[in-house]
Amino acid sequence: MWEVFVRSRAGLAHQHVGSLHAVDAEMALANARDVYTRRGEGASLWVVPATEIVASDPDDKESFFGLDEEFRHPSHYVVPDGVVGI
Amino acid sequence: MYTQGLDQAEPLGDEELSRLGERFEATVAAEEKVEPTDWMPDAYRTLLTRQIAQHAHSEIVGMLPEGNWLSRAPSLRRKGILLAKVQDEAGHGLYLYSAAETLGVTRDELVDQLLAGTAKYSSIFNYPTLTWADVGAIGWLVDGAAIMNQVPLCRCSYGPYARAMVRICREESFHQRQGFEVMTVLAQGTPAQKAMAQDALDRWWWPSLMMFGPPDAQSVHNDRSLRWKVKRFTNDELRQKFVDMTVPQAHFLGLTIPDDALWYDGEHWVFGEPDWTEFTRVLSGDGPCNRERLAARRTAHDDGAWVREAAVAHAEKRRRADVVA
Ligand SMILES: [Fe+2]
Ligand SMILES: [Fe+2]
């Protein structure tokens, strides 16, 4: 199983679009072109063996990502009325 | 990396199970997506695996009726269009098999079930394509009905299925339009061509209505499917939307819907009852083309065996060469 990433235009990031079966990297690329970019959706393709991807544990979602640090976001701060350019 | 998390080593305790169950229901209720690595009830996994697999099989078998006309398309343009459409359907099958695999089933198992005749696929593909007009009627009606079914599935609670549906829906609209174009050309052509278009509509109309599944009163999976946000509308609701959309299109073509009971109540087109015994018969394997379709799939699978074996052997040889080098 291979995971497929497509960059739709130069300047954008590669995005995960799906997965497919292939015996080797070359076939994975050819299949990815046929399966995921039939209408010029891509300017570049990445294929990655699914087993090579290390994923975070969904059960750790809260402890892993759940930092309560609102102050990192600009919306946390109140800009006084009349002040512009901040 | 979707297979992770499927093989829970230790059985979960009751307390843990009910906590996970509550979290799952809350996720679904909040319109958030369930992802492959999330915990989900066994019944949800089973329901989705069955639905996505049936959907994938339908895309694959669905190539056969139209494939019948590839070599006899009336012009090079029509041939190019039909080839592109059939290729899209193969792609749809592949997106959906991949989505089903995220639930823990393997591609081989799914293909085996189809070839063994134990898996279901849409009853519509067990009808024959007798004339070129059937290619038009399929694009117009069958892909039209598929769009009606599939658009709400883009909001399905299961992430990989919803994302596959977004890709598929983007491609379906071309399918429907090219079919309607074929019908338009025939309907505005010679009397013989118009008669051919009418004959195709006569034969495909009722099977198309059956694509939405049994009436709500008889549907076994409706309730749970709606609660878990796999489906968004009931079978009957979707069927009505389809009829309301399609009847005016038939009028535009100057064709007659083969339903004596059809009338407009000021809001909806009220229609007659499809022959549900025919539906059950075709779905359970006894339609006009069930045997032919499965035989064609088996032949394709067997004839392709050497290609799969050669590809694996070639990759293996190259791997060994790399190790030596
Ligand atoms: Fe399709
Ligand atoms: Fe289609």
CSV table of C-alpha atoms and ligand atoms in Angstrom, one decimal:
chain,number,residue,atom,x,y,z
A,1,MET,CA,0.0,0.0,0.0
A,2,TRP,CA,1.3,3.5,-1.0
A,3,GLU,CA,0.0,6.9,0.1
A,4,VAL,CA,-0.3,9.5,-2.6
A,5,PHE,CA,0.4,13.2,-2.4
A,6,VAL,CA,-0.3,15.7,-5.2
A,7,ARG,CA,1.0,19.2,-5.6
A,8,SER,CA,-1.7,20.9,-7.7
A,9,ARG,CA,0.4,24.0,-8.7
A,10,ALA,CA,3.9,25.2,-8.2
A,11,GLY,CA,4.1,27.1,-5.0
A,12,LEU,CA,1.5,25.0,-3.1
A,13,ALA,CA,2.3,22.1,-0.7
A,14,HIS,CA,1.8,18.5,-1.6
A,15,GLN,CA,-1.5,17.2,-0.3
A,16,HIS,CA,-2.5,13.7,0.6
A,17,VAL,CA,-5.2,12.5,-1.9
A,18,GLY,CA,-5.5,8.8,-1.2
A,19,SER,CA,-3.8,5.5,-1.4
A,20,LEU,CA,-3.2,2.6,-3.9
A,21,HIS,CA,-1.6,-0.7,-4.4
A,22,ALA,CA,1.7,-1.2,-6.3
A,23,VAL,CA,4.6,-3.6,-6.2
A,24,ASP,CA,7.3,-0.9,-6.4
A,25,ALA,CA,7.8,2.8,-6.4
A,26,GLU,CA,7.8,3.1,-10.2
A,27,MET,CA,4.5,1.3,-10.5
A,28,ALA,CA,3.1,3.4,-7.6
A,29,LEU,CA,4.0,6.6,-9.5
A,30,ALA,CA,2.5,5.4,-12.7
A,31,ASN,CA,-0.7,4.2,-11.0
A,32,ALA,CA,-0.9,7.5,-9.0
A,33,ARG,CA,-0.8,9.4,-12.2
A,34,ASP,CA,-3.6,7.3,-13.7
A,35,VAL,CA,-5.8,7.2,-10.6
A,36,TYR,CA,-5.4,10.6,-9.1
A,37,THR,CA,-4.5,13.0,-11.9
A,38,ARG,CA,-6.6,12.3,-14.9
A,39,ARG,CA,-7.6,15.9,-15.3
A,40,GLY,CA,-4.4,17.8,-14.9
A,41,GLU,CA,-4.9,18.0,-11.1
A,42,GLY,CA,-1.1,17.7,-10.5
A,43,ALA,CA,2.2,19.4,-11.2
A,44,SER,CA,4.1,16.9,-9.0
A,45,LEU,CA,3.4,13.6,-7.3
A,46,TRP,CA,4.9,11.9,-4.2
A,47,VAL,CA,4.3,8.3,-3.3
A,48,VAL,CA,5.2,7.0,0.1
A,49,PRO,CA,5.1,3.4,1.4
A,50,ALA,CA,2.2,3.4,3.9
A,51,THR,CA,4.3,1.4,6.4
A,52,GLU,CA,7.0,4.2,6.4
A,53,ILE,CA,4.5,6.7,7.9
A,54,VAL,CA,4.7,7.1,11.6
A,55,ALA,CA,1.4,8.4,13.0
A,56,SER,CA,0.5,9.9,16.3
A,57,ASP,CA,-1.8,7.8,18.5
A,58,PRO,CA,-5.4,9.1,18.2
A,59,ASP,CA,-5.9,8.1,21.9
A,60,ASP,CA,-3.3,10.6,22.9
A,61,LYS,CA,-5.0,13.4,21.0
A,62,GLU,CA,-5.8,15.4,24.1
A,63,SER,CA,-2.5,15.1,25.9
A,64,PHE,CA,-0.5,15.3,22.6
A,65,PHE,CA,-2.2,18.4,21.1
A,66,GLY,CA,-4.4,19.7,23.9
A,67,LEU,CA,-2.3,22.6,25.1
A,68,ASP,CA,-4.4,25.3,26.7
A,69,GLU,CA,-2.4,28.2,25.5
A,70,GLU,CA,-4.8,30.7,24.0
A,71,PHE,CA,-2.2,33.4,24.4
A,72,ARG,CA,-0.5,32.0,21.3
A,73,HIS,CA,-3.3,33.4,19.1
A,74,PRO,CA,-3.6,37.1,18.2
A,75,SER,CA,-7.3,36.9,19.0
A,76,HIS,CA,-6.4,36.5,22.7
A,77,TYR,CA,-5.3,40.1,22.9
A,78,VAL,CA,-7.7,43.0,23.2
A,79,VAL,CA,-6.6,46.0,21.1
A,80,PRO,CA,-7.8,49.2,22.7
A,81,ASP,CA,-10.4,51.2,20.8
A,82,GLY,CA,-8.8,53.8,18.5
A,83,VAL,CA,-5.5,52.0,18.2
A,84,VAL,CA,-4.8,51.0,14.6
A,85,GLY,CA,-2.0,49.1,12.9
A,86,ILE,CA,-1.6,46.5,15.6
B,1,MET,CA,-0.9,4.6,7.9
B,2,TYR,CA,-4.4,3.4,8.3
B,3,THR,CA,-4.0,-0.2,9.5
B,4,GLN,CA,-2.7,0.9,12.9
B,5,GLY,CA,-5.2,0.8,15.7
B,6,LEU,CA,-7.3,-1.9,14.1
B,7,ASP,CA,-5.6,-4.8,15.9
B,8,GLN,CA,-6.5,-4.1,19.5
B,9,ALA,CA,-4.4,-6.5,21.4
B,10,GLU,CA,-6.3,-6.6,24.7
B,11,PRO,CA,-10.0,-6.6,24.9
B,12,LEU,CA,-11.4,-3.4,26.3
B,13,GLY,CA,-13.2,-3.3,29.7
B,14,ASP,CA,-16.9,-2.3,29.9
B,15,GLU,CA,-16.1,1.1,31.4
B,16,GLU,CA,-13.6,1.9,28.7
B,17,LEU,CA,-16.0,0.7,26.0
B,18,SER,CA,-18.8,2.9,27.1
B,19,ARG,CA,-16.4,5.9,27.4
B,20,LEU,CA,-15.3,5.3,23.8
B,21,GLY,CA,-18.8,4.7,22.6
B,22,GLU,CA,-19.9,8.1,24.1
B,23,ARG,CA,-17.0,9.9,22.5
B,24,PHE,CA,-17.9,8.3,19.1
B,25,GLU,CA,-21.5,9.3,19.3
B,26,ALA,CA,-20.5,12.8,20.3
B,27,THR,CA,-18.1,13.1,17.4
B,28,VAL,CA,-20.8,12.0,14.9
B,29,ALA,CA,-23.4,14.2,16.5
B,30,ALA,CA,-21.0,17.2,16.3
B,31,GLU,CA,-20.7,16.6,12.5
B,32,GLU,CA,-17.0,15.8,13.0
B,33,LYS,CA,-15.4,13.1,10.9
B,34,VAL,CA,-14.5,9.6,12.2
B,35,GLU,CA,-11.0,8.7,11.0
B,36,PRO,CA,-9.5,5.2,10.5
B,37,THR,CA,-7.5,5.2,13.6
B,38,ASP,CA,-10.4,6.4,15.8
B,39,TRP,CA,-12.3,3.9,17.9
B,40,MET,CA,-15.7,3.0,16.4
B,41,PRO,CA,-18.4,0.5,17.2
B,42,ASP,CA,-18.1,-2.8,15.4
B,43,ALA,CA,-21.6,-2.3,13.9
B,44,TYR,CA,-20.4,1.0,12.4
B,45,ARG,CA,-17.3,-0.6,10.9
B,46,THR,CA,-19.4,-3.5,9.5
B,47,LEU,CA,-22.0,-1.2,8.0
B,48,LEU,CA,-19.4,1.0,6.3
B,49,THR,CA,-17.3,-1.8,5.1
B,50,ARG,CA,-20.4,-3.4,3.4
B,51,GLN,CA,-21.6,-0.1,2.0
B,52,ILE,CA,-18.2,1.1,0.6
B,53,ALA,CA,-17.4,-2.4,-0.8
B,54,GLN,CA,-20.8,-2.6,-2.6
B,55,HIS,CA,-20.2,0.9,-3.9
B,56,ALA,CA,-16.7,-0.1,-5.2
B,57,HIS,CA,-18.0,-3.3,-6.8
B,58,SER,CA,-20.8,-1.2,-8.5
B,59,GLU,CA,-18.2,1.1,-10.1
B,60,ILE,CA,-16.2,-1.8,-11.3
B,61,VAL,CA,-19.1,-3.9,-12.7
B,62,GLY,CA,-20.6,-0.7,-14.0
B,63,MET,CA,-17.8,-0.5,-16.6
B,64,LEU,CA,-19.2,-3.5,-18.4
B,65,PRO,CA,-22.5,-2.4,-19.8
B,66,GLU,CA,-20.9,0.7,-21.4
B,67,GLY,CA,-17.7,-1.1,-22.3
B,68,ASN,CA,-19.9,-3.1,-24.6
B,69,TRP,CA,-20.2,0.0,-26.9
B,70,LEU,CA,-16.6,1.2,-26.8
B,71,SER,CA,-15.6,-0.4,-30.1
B,72,ARG,CA,-18.9,0.7,-31.8
B,73,ALA,CA,-19.2,4.3,-30.7
B,74,PRO,CA,-20.6,6.4,-33.6
B,75,SER,CA,-17.6,8.8,-33.9
B,76,LEU,CA,-14.1,9.3,-32.6
B,77,ARG,CA,-15.3,12.1,-30.3
B,78,ARG,CA,-17.9,9.8,-28.7
B,79,LYS,CA,-15.4,7.0,-28.4
B,80,GLY,CA,-12.9,9.3,-26.6
B,81,ILE,CA,-15.7,10.5,-24.2
B,82,LEU,CA,-16.9,7.0,-23.5
B,83,LEU,CA,-13.4,5.7,-22.9
B,84,ALA,CA,-12.7,8.6,-20.5
B,85,LYS,CA,-16.0,7.9,-18.6
B,86,VAL,CA,-15.3,4.2,-18.3
B,87,GLN,CA,-11.8,5.0,-17.1
B,88,ASP,CA,-13.3,7.3,-14.5
B,89,GLU,CA,-15.5,4.5,-13.2
B,90,ALA,CA,-12.4,2.3,-12.8
B,91,GLY,CA,-10.8,5.1,-10.8
B,92,HIS,CA,-14.0,5.4,-8.7
B,93,GLY,CA,-13.7,1.7,-7.9
B,94,LEU,CA,-10.1,2.1,-6.8
B,95,TYR,CA,-10.8,5.2,-4.6
B,96,LEU,CA,-13.5,3.2,-2.9
B,97,TYR,CA,-11.6,0.0,-2.4
B,98,SER,CA,-8.9,2.1,-0.8
B,99,ALA,CA,-11.4,3.7,1.5
B,100,ALA,CA,-12.9,0.3,2.4
B,101,GLU,CA,-9.4,-1.0,3.2
B,102,THR,CA,-8.9,1.7,5.9
B,103,LEU,CA,-11.6,-0.2,7.8
B,104,GLY,CA,-9.4,-3.3,8.0
B,105,VAL,CA,-10.6,-5.5,5.1
B,106,THR,CA,-8.0,-6.3,2.4
B,107,ARG,CA,-8.4,-5.7,-1.3
B,108,ASP,CA,-8.0,-9.4,-2.0
B,109,GLU,CA,-10.9,-10.3,0.3
B,110,LEU,CA,-13.1,-7.7,-1.4
B,111,VAL,CA,-12.2,-8.9,-4.9
B,112,ASP,CA,-12.7,-12.5,-3.9
B,113,GLN,CA,-16.2,-11.7,-2.5
B,114,LEU,CA,-17.2,-10.1,-5.8
B,115,LEU,CA,-15.9,-12.9,-7.9
B,116,ALA,CA,-17.4,-15.5,-5.7
B,117,GLY,CA,-20.8,-13.8,-6.1
B,118,THR,CA,-21.2,-13.3,-2.4
B,119,ALA,CA,-20.9,-9.5,-2.5
B,120,LYS,CA,-23.7,-7.3,-3.8
B,121,TYR,CA,-23.5,-4.5,-6.3
B,122,SER,CA,-26.0,-2.1,-7.8
B,123,SER,CA,-28.9,-4.0,-9.5
B,124,ILE,CA,-28.8,-1.5,-12.5
B,125,PHE,CA,-25.7,-3.0,-14.0
B,126,ASN,CA,-27.4,-6.4,-14.6
B,127,TYR,CA,-29.4,-5.0,-17.5
B,128,PRO,CA,-28.2,-5.2,-21.1
B,129,THR,CA,-27.1,-2.3,-23.3
B,130,LEU,CA,-28.9,-3.2,-26.5
B,131,THR,CA,-28.4,0.0,-28.6
B,132,TRP,CA,-26.2,3.1,-28.7
B,133,ALA,CA,-29.1,5.1,-27.0
B,134,ASP,CA,-28.5,3.0,-23.9
B,135,VAL,CA,-25.1,4.7,-23.5
B,136,GLY,CA,-27.0,8.0,-23.5
B,137,ALA,CA,-29.7,6.7,-21.1
B,138,ILE,CA,-27.1,5.4,-18.7
B,139,GLY,CA,-25.1,8.7,-18.5
B,140,TRP,CA,-28.3,10.7,-18.1
B,141,LEU,CA,-30.3,8.4,-15.8
B,142,VAL,CA,-27.9,6.1,-14.1
B,143,ASP,CA,-25.1,8.6,-13.5
B,144,GLY,CA,-27.9,11.1,-12.7
B,145,ALA,CA,-29.2,8.8,-10.0
B,146,ALA,CA,-25.7,8.1,-8.8
B,147,ILE,CA,-25.1,11.8,-8.3
B,148,MET,CA,-28.3,12.1,-6.3
B,149,ASN,CA,-27.1,9.3,-4.1
B,150,GLN,CA,-23.5,10.4,-3.9
B,151,VAL,CA,-23.7,14.2,-3.2
B,152,PRO,CA,-25.0,13.7,0.3
B,153,LEU,CA,-22.3,11.0,0.9
B,154,CYS,CA,-19.7,13.8,0.6
B,155,ARG,CA,-20.9,14.7,4.1
B,156,CYS,CA,-20.7,11.1,5.4
B,157,SER,CA,-19.4,10.8,8.9
B,158,TYR,CA,-16.5,8.5,7.9
B,159,GLY,CA,-13.6,10.6,6.6
B,160,PRO,CA,-12.0,8.4,3.9
B,161,TYR,CA,-15.4,7.6,2.4
B,162,ALA,CA,-16.5,11.3,2.4
B,163,ARG,CA,-13.2,12.4,0.8
B,164,ALA,CA,-13.5,9.7,-1.9
B,165,MET,CA,-17.0,10.9,-2.6
B,166,VAL,CA,-15.8,14.5,-3.1
B,167,ARG,CA,-13.4,13.3,-5.8
B,168,ILE,CA,-16.0,11.1,-7.4
B,169,CYS,CA,-18.8,13.7,-7.5
B,170,ARG,CA,-16.4,16.2,-9.2
B,171,GLU,CA,-16.1,13.6,-12.0
B,172,GLU,CA,-19.7,12.4,-12.2
B,173,SER,CA,-21.1,15.6,-13.6
B,174,PHE,CA,-19.3,15.1,-16.9
B,175,HIS,CA,-20.8,11.6,-17.1
B,176,GLN,CA,-24.3,12.8,-16.8
B,177,ARG,CA,-23.9,15.7,-19.2
B,178,GLN,CA,-22.3,13.5,-22.0
B,179,GLY,CA,-25.3,11.1,-21.6
B,180,PHE,CA,-27.8,13.9,-21.8
B,181,GLU,CA,-26.0,15.2,-24.9
B,182,VAL,CA,-26.3,11.8,-26.6
B,183,MET,CA,-30.0,11.7,-25.7
B,184,THR,CA,-30.5,15.2,-27.1
B,185,VAL,CA,-28.8,14.4,-30.4
B,186,LEU,CA,-30.9,11.3,-30.8
B,187,ALA,CA,-34.2,12.9,-29.7
B,188,GLN,CA,-33.7,15.7,-32.2
B,189,GLY,CA,-32.6,13.3,-35.0
B,190,THR,CA,-34.5,11.1,-37.4
B,191,PRO,CA,-37.8,9.4,-36.3
B,192,ALA,CA,-35.8,6.1,-36.0
B,193,GLN,CA,-33.2,7.8,-33.7
B,194,LYS,CA,-35.9,9.4,-31.6
B,195,ALA,CA,-37.6,6.0,-31.3
B,196,MET,CA,-34.3,4.5,-30.2
B,197,ALA,CA,-34.0,7.2,-27.5
B,198,GLN,CA,-37.6,6.5,-26.3
B,199,ASP,CA,-36.9,2.8,-26.2
B,200,ALA,CA,-33.8,3.3,-24.1
B,201,LEU,CA,-35.8,5.5,-21.7
B,202,ASP,CA,-38.5,2.9,-21.5
B,203,ARG,CA,-36.1,0.2,-20.5
B,204,TRP,CA,-33.8,2.2,-18.1
B,205,TRP,CA,-36.4,4.3,-16.3
B,206,TRP,CA,-37.7,1.8,-13.7
B,207,PRO,CA,-34.3,0.2,-13.0
B,208,SER,CA,-33.0,3.7,-12.4
B,209,LEU,CA,-35.6,4.3,-9.8
B,210,MET,CA,-34.7,1.0,-8.1
B,211,MET,CA,-31.1,2.3,-7.7
B,212,PHE,CA,-32.2,4.2,-4.6
B,213,GLY,CA,-32.9,0.9,-2.9
B,214,PRO,CA,-36.1,-0.6,-1.4
B,215,PRO,CA,-38.9,1.7,-0.1
B,216,ASP,CA,-38.3,3.1,3.3
B,217,ALA,CA,-40.9,0.9,4.9
B,218,GLN,CA,-38.8,-2.2,3.9
B,219,SER,CA,-35.3,-0.8,4.3
B,220,VAL,CA,-33.3,-2.6,6.9
B,221,HIS,CA,-30.4,-0.2,7.4
B,222,ASN,CA,-32.1,3.2,7.1
B,223,ASP,CA,-32.4,4.1,10.8
B,224,ARG,CA,-28.9,3.4,12.0
B,225,SER,CA,-27.4,4.7,8.8
B,226,LEU,CA,-29.1,8.0,9.3
B,227,ARG,CA,-28.3,8.3,13.0
B,228,TRP,CA,-24.6,7.7,12.3
B,229,LYS,CA,-24.7,10.1,9.4
B,230,VAL,CA,-23.6,7.7,6.8
B,231,LYS,CA,-26.8,8.5,4.9
B,232,ARG,CA,-28.4,11.9,5.0
B,233,PHE,CA,-31.7,11.2,3.2
B,234,THR,CA,-33.9,8.1,3.1
B,235,ASN,CA,-34.2,6.0,-0.1
B,236,ASP,CA,-37.7,7.4,-0.8
B,237,GLU,CA,-36.6,11.0,-0.3
B,238,LEU,CA,-33.7,10.6,-2.8
B,239,ARG,CA,-36.0,8.8,-5.3
B,240,GLN,CA,-38.5,11.6,-5.2
B,241,LYS,CA,-35.7,14.2,-5.8
B,242,PHE,CA,-34.5,12.2,-8.8
B,243,VAL,CA,-38.0,12.0,-10.3
B,244,ASP,CA,-38.6,15.7,-9.7
B,245,MET,CA,-35.3,16.5,-11.5
B,246,THR,CA,-35.6,14.1,-14.4
B,247,VAL,CA,-39.2,14.4,-15.6
B,248,PRO,CA,-38.7,18.0,-16.9
B,249,GLN,CA,-35.5,16.8,-18.6
B,250,ALA,CA,-37.5,14.1,-20.4
B,251,HIS,CA,-40.0,16.7,-21.4
B,252,PHE,CA,-37.3,18.9,-22.8
B,253,LEU,CA,-36.1,15.9,-24.9
B,254,GLY,CA,-39.7,15.3,-26.1
B,255,LEU,CA,-39.7,11.8,-24.6
B,256,THR,CA,-42.4,10.1,-22.5
B,257,ILE,CA,-41.7,8.7,-19.1
B,258,PRO,CA,-43.1,5.1,-19.2
B,259,ASP,CA,-45.3,5.6,-16.1
B,260,ASP,CA,-49.1,6.0,-16.6
B,261,ALA,CA,-49.5,6.9,-12.9
B,262,LEU,CA,-47.2,10.0,-13.3
B,263,TRP,CA,-48.8,13.4,-12.4
B,264,TYR,CA,-47.7,16.7,-11.0
B,265,ASP,CA,-49.3,17.7,-7.7
B,266,GLY,CA,-48.1,21.3,-7.8
B,267,GLU,CA,-45.0,20.5,-5.9
B,268,HIS,CA,-43.7,17.1,-6.8
B,269,TRP,CA,-44.1,14.5,-9.6
B,270,VAL,CA,-46.1,11.7,-8.1
B,271,PHE,CA,-45.0,8.4,-9.7
B,272,GLY,CA,-46.1,4.8,-9.8
B,273,GLU,CA,-44.6,1.9,-7.8
B,274,PRO,CA,-41.5,0.2,-9.2
B,275,ASP,CA,-41.7,-3.6,-9.5
B,276,TRP,CA,-40.0,-4.5,-6.2
B,277,THR,CA,-40.1,-8.3,-6.9
B,278,GLU,CA,-38.0,-7.6,-10.0
B,279,PHE,CA,-35.6,-5.6,-7.9
B,280,THR,CA,-35.2,-8.4,-5.3
B,281,ARG,CA,-34.8,-10.9,-8.1
B,282,VAL,CA,-32.1,-8.9,-9.9
B,283,LEU,CA,-30.3,-8.1,-6.7
B,284,SER,CA,-30.2,-11.7,-5.5
B,285,GLY,CA,-28.5,-12.8,-8.8
B,286,ASP,CA,-31.3,-13.5,-11.2
B,287,GLY,CA,-31.3,-10.5,-13.5
B,288,PRO,CA,-30.9,-10.5,-17.3
B,289,CYS,CA,-27.1,-10.2,-17.1
B,290,ASN,CA,-25.9,-11.2,-13.6
B,291,ARG,CA,-24.2,-14.3,-14.8
B,292,GLU,CA,-22.6,-12.6,-17.8
B,293,ARG,CA,-21.3,-9.7,-15.6
B,294,LEU,CA,-19.7,-12.0,-13.1
B,295,ALA,CA,-18.2,-14.2,-15.8
B,296,ALA,CA,-16.7,-11.2,-17.5
B,297,ARG,CA,-15.1,-10.1,-14.1
B,298,ARG,CA,-13.7,-13.6,-13.5
B,299,THR,CA,-12.3,-13.8,-17.0
B,300,ALA,CA,-10.7,-10.3,-16.6
B,301,HIS,CA,-9.2,-11.4,-13.2
B,302,ASP,CA,-7.9,-14.7,-14.5
B,303,ASP,CA,-6.5,-13.2,-17.7
B,304,GLY,CA,-4.7,-10.5,-15.6
B,305,ALA,CA,-3.1,-13.0,-13.2
B,306,TRP,CA,0.1,-13.2,-15.2
B,307,VAL,CA,0.5,-9.5,-15.2
B,308,ARG,CA,0.2,-9.3,-11.4
B,309,GLU,CA,2.6,-12.2,-11.0
B,310,ALA,CA,5.1,-10.7,-13.5
B,311,ALA,CA,4.9,-7.3,-11.7
B,312,VAL,CA,5.7,-8.9,-8.3
B,313,ALA,CA,8.5,-11.0,-9.8
B,314,HIS,CA,10.0,-8.0,-11.5
B,315,ALA,CA,9.9,-5.9,-8.4
B,316,GLU,CA,11.4,-8.7,-6.4
B,317,LYS,CA,14.3,-9.2,-8.9
B,318,ARG,CA,15.1,-5.5,-8.8
B,319,ARG,CA,15.1,-5.4,-5.0
B,320,ARG,CA,17.6,-8.3,-5.0
B,321,ALA,CA,19.7,-6.6,-7.6
B,322,ASP,CA,19.7,-3.4,-5.4
B,323,VAL,CA,20.9,-5.4,-2.4
B,324,VAL,CA,23.7,-7.0,-4.4
B,325,ALA,CA,24.8,-3.7,-6.0
C,1,FE,FE,-18.8,6.4,-10.8
C,2,FE,FE,-20.2,7.8,-13.4
